[in-house]
Coordinates of C-alpha atoms and ligand atoms in Angstrom, one line a residue:
X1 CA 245.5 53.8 -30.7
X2 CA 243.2 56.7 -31.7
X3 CA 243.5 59.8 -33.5
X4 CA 241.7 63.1 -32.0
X5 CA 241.7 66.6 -33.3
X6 CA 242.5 69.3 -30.3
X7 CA 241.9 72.9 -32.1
X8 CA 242.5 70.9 -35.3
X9 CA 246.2 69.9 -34.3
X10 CA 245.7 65.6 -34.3
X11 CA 246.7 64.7 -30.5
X12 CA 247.5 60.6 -30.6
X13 CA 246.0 58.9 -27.6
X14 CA 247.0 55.2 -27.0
X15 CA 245.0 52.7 -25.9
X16 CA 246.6 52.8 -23.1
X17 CA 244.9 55.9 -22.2
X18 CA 241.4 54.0 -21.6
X19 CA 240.6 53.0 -18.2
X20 CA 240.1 49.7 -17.7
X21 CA 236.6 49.6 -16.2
X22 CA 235.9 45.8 -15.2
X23 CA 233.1 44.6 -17.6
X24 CA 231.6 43.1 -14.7
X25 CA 228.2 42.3 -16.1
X26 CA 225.1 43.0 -14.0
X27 CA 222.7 40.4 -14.1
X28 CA 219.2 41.8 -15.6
X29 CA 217.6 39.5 -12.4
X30 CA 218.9 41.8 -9.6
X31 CA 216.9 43.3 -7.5
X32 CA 218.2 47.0 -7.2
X33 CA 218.5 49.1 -3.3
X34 CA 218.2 53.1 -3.4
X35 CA 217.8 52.6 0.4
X36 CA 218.4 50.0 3.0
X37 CA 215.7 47.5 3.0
X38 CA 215.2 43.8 4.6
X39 CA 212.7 41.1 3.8
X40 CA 212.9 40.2 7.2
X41 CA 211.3 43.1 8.4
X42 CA 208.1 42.2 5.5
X43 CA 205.2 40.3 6.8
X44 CA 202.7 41.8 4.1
X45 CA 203.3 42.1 0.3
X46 CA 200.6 44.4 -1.9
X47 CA 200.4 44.6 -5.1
X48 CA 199.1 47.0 -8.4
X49 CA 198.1 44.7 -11.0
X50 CA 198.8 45.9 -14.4
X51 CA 202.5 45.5 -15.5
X52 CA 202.9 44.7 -11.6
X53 CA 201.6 41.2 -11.5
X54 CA 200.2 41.0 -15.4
X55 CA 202.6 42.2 -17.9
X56 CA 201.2 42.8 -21.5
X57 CA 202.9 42.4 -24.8
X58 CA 203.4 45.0 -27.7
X59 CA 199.9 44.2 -29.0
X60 CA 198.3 46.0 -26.7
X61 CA 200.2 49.4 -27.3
X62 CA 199.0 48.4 -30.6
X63 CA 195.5 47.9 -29.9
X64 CA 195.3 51.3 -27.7
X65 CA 196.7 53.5 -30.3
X66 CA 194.0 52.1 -33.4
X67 CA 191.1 52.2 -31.0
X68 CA 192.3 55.6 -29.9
X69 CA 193.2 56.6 -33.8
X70 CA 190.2 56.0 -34.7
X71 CA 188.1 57.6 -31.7
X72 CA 190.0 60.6 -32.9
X73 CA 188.7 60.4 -36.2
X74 CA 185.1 59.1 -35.7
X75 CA 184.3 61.3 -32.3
X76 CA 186.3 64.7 -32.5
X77 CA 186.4 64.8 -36.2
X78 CA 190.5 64.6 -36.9
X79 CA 191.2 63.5 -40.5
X80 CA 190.8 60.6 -42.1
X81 CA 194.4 60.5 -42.7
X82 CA 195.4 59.7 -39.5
X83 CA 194.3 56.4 -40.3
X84 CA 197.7 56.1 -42.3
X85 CA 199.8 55.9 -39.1
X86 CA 200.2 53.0 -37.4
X87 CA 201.9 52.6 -33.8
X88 CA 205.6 52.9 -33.8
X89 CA 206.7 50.5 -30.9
X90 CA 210.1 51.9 -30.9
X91 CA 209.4 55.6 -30.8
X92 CA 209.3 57.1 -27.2
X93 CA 210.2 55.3 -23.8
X94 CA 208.7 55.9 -20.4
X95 CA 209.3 59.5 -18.2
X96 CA 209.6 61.8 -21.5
X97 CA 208.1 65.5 -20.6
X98 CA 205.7 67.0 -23.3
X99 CA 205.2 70.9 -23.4
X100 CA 201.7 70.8 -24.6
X101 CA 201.6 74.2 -25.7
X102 CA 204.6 74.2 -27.5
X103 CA 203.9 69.9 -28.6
X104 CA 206.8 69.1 -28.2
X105 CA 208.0 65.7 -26.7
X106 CA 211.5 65.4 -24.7
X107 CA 213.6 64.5 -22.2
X108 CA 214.5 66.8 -19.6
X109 CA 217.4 65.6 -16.7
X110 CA 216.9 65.5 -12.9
X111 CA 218.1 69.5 -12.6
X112 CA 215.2 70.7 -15.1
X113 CA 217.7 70.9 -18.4
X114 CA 216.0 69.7 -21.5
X115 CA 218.8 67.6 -23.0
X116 CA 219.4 68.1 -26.6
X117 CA 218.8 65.9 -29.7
X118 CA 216.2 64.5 -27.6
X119 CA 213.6 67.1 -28.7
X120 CA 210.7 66.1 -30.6
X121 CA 208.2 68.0 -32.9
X122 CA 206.0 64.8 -34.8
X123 CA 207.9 62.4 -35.5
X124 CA 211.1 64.6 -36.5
X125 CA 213.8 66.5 -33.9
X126 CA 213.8 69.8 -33.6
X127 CA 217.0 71.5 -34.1
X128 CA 219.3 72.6 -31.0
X129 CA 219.6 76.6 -31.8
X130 CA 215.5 76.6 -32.0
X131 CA 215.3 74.6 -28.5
X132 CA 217.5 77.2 -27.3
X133 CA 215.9 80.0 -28.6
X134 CA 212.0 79.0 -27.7
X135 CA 213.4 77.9 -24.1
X136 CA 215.6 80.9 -23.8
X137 CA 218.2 78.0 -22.9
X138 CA 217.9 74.8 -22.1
X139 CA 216.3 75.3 -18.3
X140 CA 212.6 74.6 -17.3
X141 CA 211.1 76.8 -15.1
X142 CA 210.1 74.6 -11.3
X143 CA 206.2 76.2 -12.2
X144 CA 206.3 75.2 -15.7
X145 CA 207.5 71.8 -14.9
X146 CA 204.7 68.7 -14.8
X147 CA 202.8 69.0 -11.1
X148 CA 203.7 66.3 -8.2
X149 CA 201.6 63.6 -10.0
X150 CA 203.0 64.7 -13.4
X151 CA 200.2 66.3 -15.1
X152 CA 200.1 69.5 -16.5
X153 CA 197.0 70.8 -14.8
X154 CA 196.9 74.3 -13.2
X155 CA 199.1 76.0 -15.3
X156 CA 202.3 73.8 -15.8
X157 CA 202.7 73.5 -19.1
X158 CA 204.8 70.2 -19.3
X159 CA 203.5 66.7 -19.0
X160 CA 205.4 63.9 -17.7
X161 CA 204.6 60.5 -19.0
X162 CA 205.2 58.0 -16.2
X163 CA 202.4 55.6 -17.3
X164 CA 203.4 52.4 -19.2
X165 CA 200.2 53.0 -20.5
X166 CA 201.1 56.1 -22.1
X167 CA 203.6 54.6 -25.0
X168 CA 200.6 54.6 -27.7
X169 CA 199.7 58.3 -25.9
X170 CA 203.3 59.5 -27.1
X171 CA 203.1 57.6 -30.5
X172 CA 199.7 59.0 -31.2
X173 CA 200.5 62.6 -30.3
X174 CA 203.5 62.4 -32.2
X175 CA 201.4 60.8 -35.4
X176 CA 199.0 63.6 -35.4
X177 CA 201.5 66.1 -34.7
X178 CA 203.3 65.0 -37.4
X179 CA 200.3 64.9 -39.6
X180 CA 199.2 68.4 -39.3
X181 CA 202.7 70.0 -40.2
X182 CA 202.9 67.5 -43.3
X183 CA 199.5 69.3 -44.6
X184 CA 200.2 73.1 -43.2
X185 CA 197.2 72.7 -41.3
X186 CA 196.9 75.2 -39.1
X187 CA 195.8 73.7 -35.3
X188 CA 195.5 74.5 -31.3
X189 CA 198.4 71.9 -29.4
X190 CA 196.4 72.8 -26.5
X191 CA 193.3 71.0 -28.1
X192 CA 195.4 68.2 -29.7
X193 CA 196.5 67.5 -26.6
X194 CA 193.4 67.5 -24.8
X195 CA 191.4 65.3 -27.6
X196 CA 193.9 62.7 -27.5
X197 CA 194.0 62.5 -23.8
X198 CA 190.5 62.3 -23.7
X199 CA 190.4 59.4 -26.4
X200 CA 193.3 57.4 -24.7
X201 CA 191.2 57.8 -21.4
X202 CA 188.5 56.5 -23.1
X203 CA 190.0 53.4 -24.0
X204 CA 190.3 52.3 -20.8
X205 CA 187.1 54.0 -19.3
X206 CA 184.7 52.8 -21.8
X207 CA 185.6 49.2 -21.3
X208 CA 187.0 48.6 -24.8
X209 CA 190.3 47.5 -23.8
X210 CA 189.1 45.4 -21.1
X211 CA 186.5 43.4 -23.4
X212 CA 189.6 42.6 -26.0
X213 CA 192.1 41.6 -24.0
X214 CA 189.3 39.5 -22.0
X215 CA 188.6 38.1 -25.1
X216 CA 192.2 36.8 -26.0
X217 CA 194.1 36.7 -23.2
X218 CA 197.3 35.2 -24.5
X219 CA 197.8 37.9 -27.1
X220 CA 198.0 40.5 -24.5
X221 CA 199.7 39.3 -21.4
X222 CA 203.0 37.9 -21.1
X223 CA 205.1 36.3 -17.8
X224 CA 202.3 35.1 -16.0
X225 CA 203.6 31.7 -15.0
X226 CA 206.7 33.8 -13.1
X227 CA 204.1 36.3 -11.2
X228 CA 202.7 33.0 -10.4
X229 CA 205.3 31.5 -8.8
X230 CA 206.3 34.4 -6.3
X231 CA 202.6 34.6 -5.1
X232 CA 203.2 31.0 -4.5
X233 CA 206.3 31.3 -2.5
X234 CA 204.9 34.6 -0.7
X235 CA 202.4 32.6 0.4
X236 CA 204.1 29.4 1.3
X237 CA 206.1 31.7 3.5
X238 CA 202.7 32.9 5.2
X239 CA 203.2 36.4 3.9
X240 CA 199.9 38.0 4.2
X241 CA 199.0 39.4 0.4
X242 CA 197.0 42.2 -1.1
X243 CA 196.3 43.9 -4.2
X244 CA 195.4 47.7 -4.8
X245 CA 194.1 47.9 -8.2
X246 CA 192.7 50.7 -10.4
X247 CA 191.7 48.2 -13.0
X248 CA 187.7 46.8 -12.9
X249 CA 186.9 43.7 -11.5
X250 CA 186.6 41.2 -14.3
X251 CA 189.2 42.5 -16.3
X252 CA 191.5 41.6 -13.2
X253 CA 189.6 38.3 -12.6
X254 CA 189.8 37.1 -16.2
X255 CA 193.7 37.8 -16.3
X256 CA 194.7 36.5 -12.7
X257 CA 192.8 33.4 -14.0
X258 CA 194.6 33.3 -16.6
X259 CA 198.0 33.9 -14.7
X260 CA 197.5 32.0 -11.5
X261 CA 194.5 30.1 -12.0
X262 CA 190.7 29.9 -10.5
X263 CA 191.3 29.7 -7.0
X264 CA 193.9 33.2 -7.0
X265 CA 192.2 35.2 -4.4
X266 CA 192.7 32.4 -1.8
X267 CA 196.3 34.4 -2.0
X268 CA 195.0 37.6 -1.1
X269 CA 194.1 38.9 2.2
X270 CA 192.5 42.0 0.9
X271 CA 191.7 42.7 -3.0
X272 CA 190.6 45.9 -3.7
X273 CA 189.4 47.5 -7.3
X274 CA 189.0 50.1 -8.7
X275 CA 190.8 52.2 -6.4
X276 CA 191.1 55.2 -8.1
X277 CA 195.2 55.7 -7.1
X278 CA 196.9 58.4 -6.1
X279 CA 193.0 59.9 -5.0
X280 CA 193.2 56.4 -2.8
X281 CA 195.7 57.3 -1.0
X282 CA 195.1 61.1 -0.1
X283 CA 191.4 61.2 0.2
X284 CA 189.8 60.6 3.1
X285 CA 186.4 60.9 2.3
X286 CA 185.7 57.7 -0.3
X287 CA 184.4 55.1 1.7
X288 CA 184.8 51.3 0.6
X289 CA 182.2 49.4 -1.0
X290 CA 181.8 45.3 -1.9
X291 CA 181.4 44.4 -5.6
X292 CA 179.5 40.8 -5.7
X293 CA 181.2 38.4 -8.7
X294 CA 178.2 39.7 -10.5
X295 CA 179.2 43.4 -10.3
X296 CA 176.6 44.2 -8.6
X297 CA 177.5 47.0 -6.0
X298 CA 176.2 46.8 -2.1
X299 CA 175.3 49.7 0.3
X300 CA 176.5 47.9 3.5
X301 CA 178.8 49.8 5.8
X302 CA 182.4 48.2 5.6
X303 CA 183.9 47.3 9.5
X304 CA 186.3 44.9 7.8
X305 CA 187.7 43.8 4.8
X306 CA 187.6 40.3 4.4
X307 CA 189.7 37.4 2.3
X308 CA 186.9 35.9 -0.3
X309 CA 185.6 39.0 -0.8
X310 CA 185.7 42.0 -3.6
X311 CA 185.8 46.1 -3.0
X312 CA 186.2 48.5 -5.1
X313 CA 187.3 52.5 -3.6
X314 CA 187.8 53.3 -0.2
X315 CA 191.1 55.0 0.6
X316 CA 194.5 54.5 2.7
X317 CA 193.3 55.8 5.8
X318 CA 190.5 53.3 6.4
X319 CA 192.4 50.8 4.6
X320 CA 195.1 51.0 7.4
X321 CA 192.6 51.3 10.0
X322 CA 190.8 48.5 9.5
X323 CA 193.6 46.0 8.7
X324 CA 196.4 47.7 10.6
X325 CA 198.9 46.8 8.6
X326 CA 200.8 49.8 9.0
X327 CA 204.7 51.5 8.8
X328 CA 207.7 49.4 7.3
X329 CA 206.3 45.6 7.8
X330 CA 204.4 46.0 4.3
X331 CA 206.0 46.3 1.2
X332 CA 203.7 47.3 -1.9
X333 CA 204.9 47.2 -5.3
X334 CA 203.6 49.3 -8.5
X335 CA 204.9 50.3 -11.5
X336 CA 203.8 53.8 -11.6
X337 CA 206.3 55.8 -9.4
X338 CA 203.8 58.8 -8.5
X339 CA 200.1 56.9 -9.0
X340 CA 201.6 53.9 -6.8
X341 CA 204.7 54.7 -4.8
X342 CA 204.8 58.7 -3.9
X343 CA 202.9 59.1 -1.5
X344 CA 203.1 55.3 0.1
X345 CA 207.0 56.3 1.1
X346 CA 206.0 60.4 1.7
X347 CA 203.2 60.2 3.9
X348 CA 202.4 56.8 5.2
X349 CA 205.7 54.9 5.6
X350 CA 205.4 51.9 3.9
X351 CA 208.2 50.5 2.3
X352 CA 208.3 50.6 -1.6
X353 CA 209.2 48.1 -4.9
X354 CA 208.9 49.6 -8.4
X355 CA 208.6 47.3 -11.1
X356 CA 210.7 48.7 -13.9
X357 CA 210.7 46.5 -17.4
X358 CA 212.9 48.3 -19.1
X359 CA 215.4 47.8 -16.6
X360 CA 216.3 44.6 -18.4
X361 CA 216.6 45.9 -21.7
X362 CA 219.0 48.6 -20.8
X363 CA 221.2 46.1 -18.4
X364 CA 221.6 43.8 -21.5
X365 CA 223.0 47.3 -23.5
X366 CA 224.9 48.1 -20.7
X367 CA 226.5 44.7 -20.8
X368 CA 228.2 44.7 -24.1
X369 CA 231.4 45.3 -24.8
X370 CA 230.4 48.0 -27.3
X371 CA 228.9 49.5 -24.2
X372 CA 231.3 48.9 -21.9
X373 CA 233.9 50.5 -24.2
X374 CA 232.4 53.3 -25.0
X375 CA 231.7 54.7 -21.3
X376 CA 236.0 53.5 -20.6
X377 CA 236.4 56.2 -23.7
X378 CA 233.7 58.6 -22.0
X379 CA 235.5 58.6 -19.0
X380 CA 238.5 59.3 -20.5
X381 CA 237.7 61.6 -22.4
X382 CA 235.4 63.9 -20.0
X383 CA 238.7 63.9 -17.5
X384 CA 240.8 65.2 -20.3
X385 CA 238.5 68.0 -20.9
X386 CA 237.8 68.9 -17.8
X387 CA 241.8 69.3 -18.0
X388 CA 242.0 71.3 -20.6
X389 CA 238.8 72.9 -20.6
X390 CA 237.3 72.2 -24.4
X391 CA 233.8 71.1 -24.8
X392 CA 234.3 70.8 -28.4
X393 CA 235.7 67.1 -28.3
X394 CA 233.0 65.8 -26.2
X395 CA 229.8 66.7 -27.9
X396 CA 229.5 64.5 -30.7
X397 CA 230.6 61.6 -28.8
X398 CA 228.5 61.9 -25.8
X399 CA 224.9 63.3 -27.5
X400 CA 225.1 60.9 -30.1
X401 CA 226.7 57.0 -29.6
X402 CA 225.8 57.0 -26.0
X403 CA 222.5 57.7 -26.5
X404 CA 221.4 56.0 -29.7
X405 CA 222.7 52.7 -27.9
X406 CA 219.7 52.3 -26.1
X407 CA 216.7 54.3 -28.2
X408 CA 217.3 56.3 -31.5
X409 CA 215.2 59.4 -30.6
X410 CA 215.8 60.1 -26.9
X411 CA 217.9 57.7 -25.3
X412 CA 218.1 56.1 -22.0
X413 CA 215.2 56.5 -19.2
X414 CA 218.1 56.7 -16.8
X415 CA 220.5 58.9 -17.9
X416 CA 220.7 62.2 -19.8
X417 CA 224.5 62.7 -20.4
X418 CA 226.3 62.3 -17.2
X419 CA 223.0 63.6 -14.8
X420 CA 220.0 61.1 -14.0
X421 CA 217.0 62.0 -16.1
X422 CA 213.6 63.3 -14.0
X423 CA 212.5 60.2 -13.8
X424 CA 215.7 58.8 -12.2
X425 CA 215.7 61.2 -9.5
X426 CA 211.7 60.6 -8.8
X427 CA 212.9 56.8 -8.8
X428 CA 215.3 57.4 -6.2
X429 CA 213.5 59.1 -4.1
X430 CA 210.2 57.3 -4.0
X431 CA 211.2 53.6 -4.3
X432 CA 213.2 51.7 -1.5
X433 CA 214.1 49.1 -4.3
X434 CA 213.8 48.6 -8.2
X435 CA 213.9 45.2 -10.4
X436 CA 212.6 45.0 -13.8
X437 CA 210.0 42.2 -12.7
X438 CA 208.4 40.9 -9.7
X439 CA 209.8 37.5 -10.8
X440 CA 213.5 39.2 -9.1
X441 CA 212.3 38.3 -6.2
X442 CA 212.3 34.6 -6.7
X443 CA 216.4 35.1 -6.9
X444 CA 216.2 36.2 -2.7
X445 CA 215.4 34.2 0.4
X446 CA 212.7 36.2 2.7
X447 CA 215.7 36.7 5.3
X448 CA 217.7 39.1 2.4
X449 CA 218.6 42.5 3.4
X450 CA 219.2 44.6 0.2
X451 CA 221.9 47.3 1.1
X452 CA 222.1 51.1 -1.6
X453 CA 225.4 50.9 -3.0
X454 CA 228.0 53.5 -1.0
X455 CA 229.0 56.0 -4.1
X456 CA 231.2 58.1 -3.0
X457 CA 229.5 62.4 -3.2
X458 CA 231.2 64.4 -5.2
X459 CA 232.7 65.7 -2.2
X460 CA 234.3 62.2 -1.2
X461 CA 237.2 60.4 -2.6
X462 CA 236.6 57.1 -3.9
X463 CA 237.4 53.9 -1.3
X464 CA 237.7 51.5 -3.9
X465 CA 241.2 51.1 -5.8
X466 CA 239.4 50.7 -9.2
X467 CA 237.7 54.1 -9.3
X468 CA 241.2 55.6 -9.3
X469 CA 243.0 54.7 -12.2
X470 CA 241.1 56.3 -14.3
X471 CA 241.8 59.7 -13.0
X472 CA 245.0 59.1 -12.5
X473 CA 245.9 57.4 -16.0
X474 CA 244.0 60.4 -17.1
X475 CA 246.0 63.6 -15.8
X476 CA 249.5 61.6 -15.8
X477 CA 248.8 61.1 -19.8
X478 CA 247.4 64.4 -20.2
X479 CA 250.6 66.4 -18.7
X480 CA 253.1 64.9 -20.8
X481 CA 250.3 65.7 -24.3
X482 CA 250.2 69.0 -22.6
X483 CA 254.0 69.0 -22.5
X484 CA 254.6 67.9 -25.8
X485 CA 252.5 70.4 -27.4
X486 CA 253.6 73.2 -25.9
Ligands
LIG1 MG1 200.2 49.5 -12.9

């Protein structure tokens, strides 16, 4: 039994008390629905590439926040001091929102509400009353909020980081932040924000992180041989394949080389590089154009895209025209929700896959007992409240265990408290189904129909007989505590 302290009289609760929720483990392999989906229906599979079909290690979060560091420091004159800060691999996780005037880094849930504890100025949390008092509360404004895409261009001042890319962007902000406010030096967020942007971009752009991990591939991708094997089995099944790539040509070539072997684009259809996503599949206007092996670029009009051969651009439109593989037959999967998946399942009907890695991380948390016991108390203890109507029990347990179980700093990308985060809710809306690899899909025959779980509305009363106990162990316990202390 436990001892609580109800407006500091100690209230016994027995063990009793707890619900038992079944700790029936979830295996990390699944394949998750938000919406009614069969593989029956799929005749053609597409593809993004990074952390899609290659999936790199922690060295290259590494590698992007020196090369950036030090961009910083050589191109836009930062201090020398930065070079003190290393990558902290740890730090921030995917979806957090950054208010780049105010640089601060957070996580705000799927109703705008900055959740608190989980605000960051540097590397140190800013303290609830000032969160309160800069935000006037804890609400974000719909126009300050990150745009569709989540950038803060056109006046929104929040950012949302969806990229798994942008884990050394975070990190580095945060290092620098952290940096000037050590020294008192007085600086613009809005420029910090900008300059370090710009240098992360230029990672990528300027080919640097292309050339090193062409130059040791095994350091920097892992799980190649299971990407492998569903290509394989795709293909043995005589899905049509395709890939939709904003990476360059080599880079992509050198790694699927690496992960399926020379002859990889005899499993693709269509290939297609440097498409400049989400642009690719709004605009019109880009036409598509063949890269040779060389890299040299031809001026030919396109009337078809063929299997053998590279482009790089173009967009949707003609992309559907010319293949016709249009509506709910072709499944693409990405592992950017906006860049990849938005506007597939808005405007253009295809069906959608999001590749979510930490998935399997937070399913092996979520397995443990610790876990598992500590939502059973949770529970509990949020029904009892709502009873009695005192917050005061349920803060410190809720902001603090049930969040540090999965990160330190700001939690799970899932869940803030009891709401979905912002990222949850774009997840639901934009992806027919979530795994936390494309090797999931080795676990399913091609004849698999993936149903959403039915959870009851808030409006609904549960079906199943083991969502009631708790509520009814609940309020039976909590009349006779009410009874006995009045
Ligand atoms: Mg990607």
């Amino acid at each position: 039994s436990y001892l609580l302290l109800f407006r500091d009289q100690p209230i016994l609760f027995f063990q009793g008390l707890i619900p038992a929720i079944a700790a029936n483990s979830v295996n990390p392999d699944t394949i998750f629905a938000n919406n009614e989906m069969s593989l029956r229906d799929t005749e053609i599979y597409g593809f993004d590439y990074d952390y899609t079909l290659a999936f790199y290690s922690r060295n290259l979060h590494t590698l992007i926040f020196n090369i950036a560091r030090d961009i910083l420091i050589t191109n836009h004159r930062y201090p020398e001091g930065l070079l003190n800060y290393e990558y902290i691999p740890n730090f921030a996780v995917r979806g957090l929102h950054y208010d780049v005037q105010k640089a601060l880094l957070m996580k705000i849930d799927a109703f705008h509400y900055i959740q608190l504890g989980t605000v960051y100025r540097g590397l140190h949390p800013v303290p609830d009353e000032e969160v309160i008092a800069m935000y006037d509360g804890c609400h974000v404004p719909l126009e300050n909020m990150s745009d569709f895409y989540g950038k803060s261009s056109h006046g929104h001042t929040m950012k949302q980081f969806m990229d798994i890319f942008s884990l050394p962007e975070m990190s580095l902000l945060s290092c620098v932040n952290d940096f000037f406010m050590r020294h008192n030096i007085d600086y613009e967020p809005v420029h910090l924000y900008k300059d370090v942007k710009e240098a992360i971009r230029d990672v990528h752009v300027k080919g640097i992180m292309y050339r090193a991990v062409e130059a040791d591939i095994e350091k920097y991708i892992c799980y190649g041989e299971q990407s492998h094997a569903v290509l394989k089995k795709l293909s043995e099944h005589g899905k049509k394949m395709f890939l939709i790539t904003n990476s360059p040509f080599d880079f992509v070539d050198r790694g699927m080389n690496y992960i399926v072997g020379k002859d990889w684009q005899d499993l693709f259809d269509v290939v297609i590089v440097q498409a400049d996503k989400p642009g690719f599949f709004n605009d019109r206007r880009k036409p598509f154009r063949r890269v040779t092996d060389k890299g040299a670029l031809l001026w030919d009009r396109i009337h078809k895209l063929e299997k053998g051969k590279i482009y790089k651009q173009g967009n949707l439109y003609e992309f559907l025209r010319l293949t016709g593989w249009t509506g709910s037959k072709v499944l693409y999967f990405g592992d950017h929700i906006y860049s990849d998946l938005a506007d597939l399942t808005l405007k253009h009907g295809w069906r959608t896959g999001a590749i979510i890695p930490e998935l399997r991380k937070e399913i092996k948390i979520m397995n443990t007992e610790q876990y598992v016991h500590m939502m059973a108390w949770l529970q509990a203890l949020t029904g009892l409240i709502e009873q009695m109507q005192v917050r005061r029990l349920i803060k410190t347990f809720r902001s603090h265990e049930t969040k540090d179980i999965f990160n330190p700093q700001f939690g799970s990308l899932f869940r803030t408290y009891h709401n979905p985060t912002y990222f949850s809710r774009r997840l639901s809306r934009f992806a027919d189904i979530y795994m936390a690899s494309i090797s999931c899909l080795l676990n399913y025959d091609f004849q698999h129909t993936f149903f959403p779980r039915r959870t009851p509305l808030q409006h609904e009363s549960p079906f199943w007989p083991e969502h009631s106990p708790a509520g009814i162990s609940v309020t039976s316990q909590l009349s006779r505590t009410k009874a006995e202390s009045d």
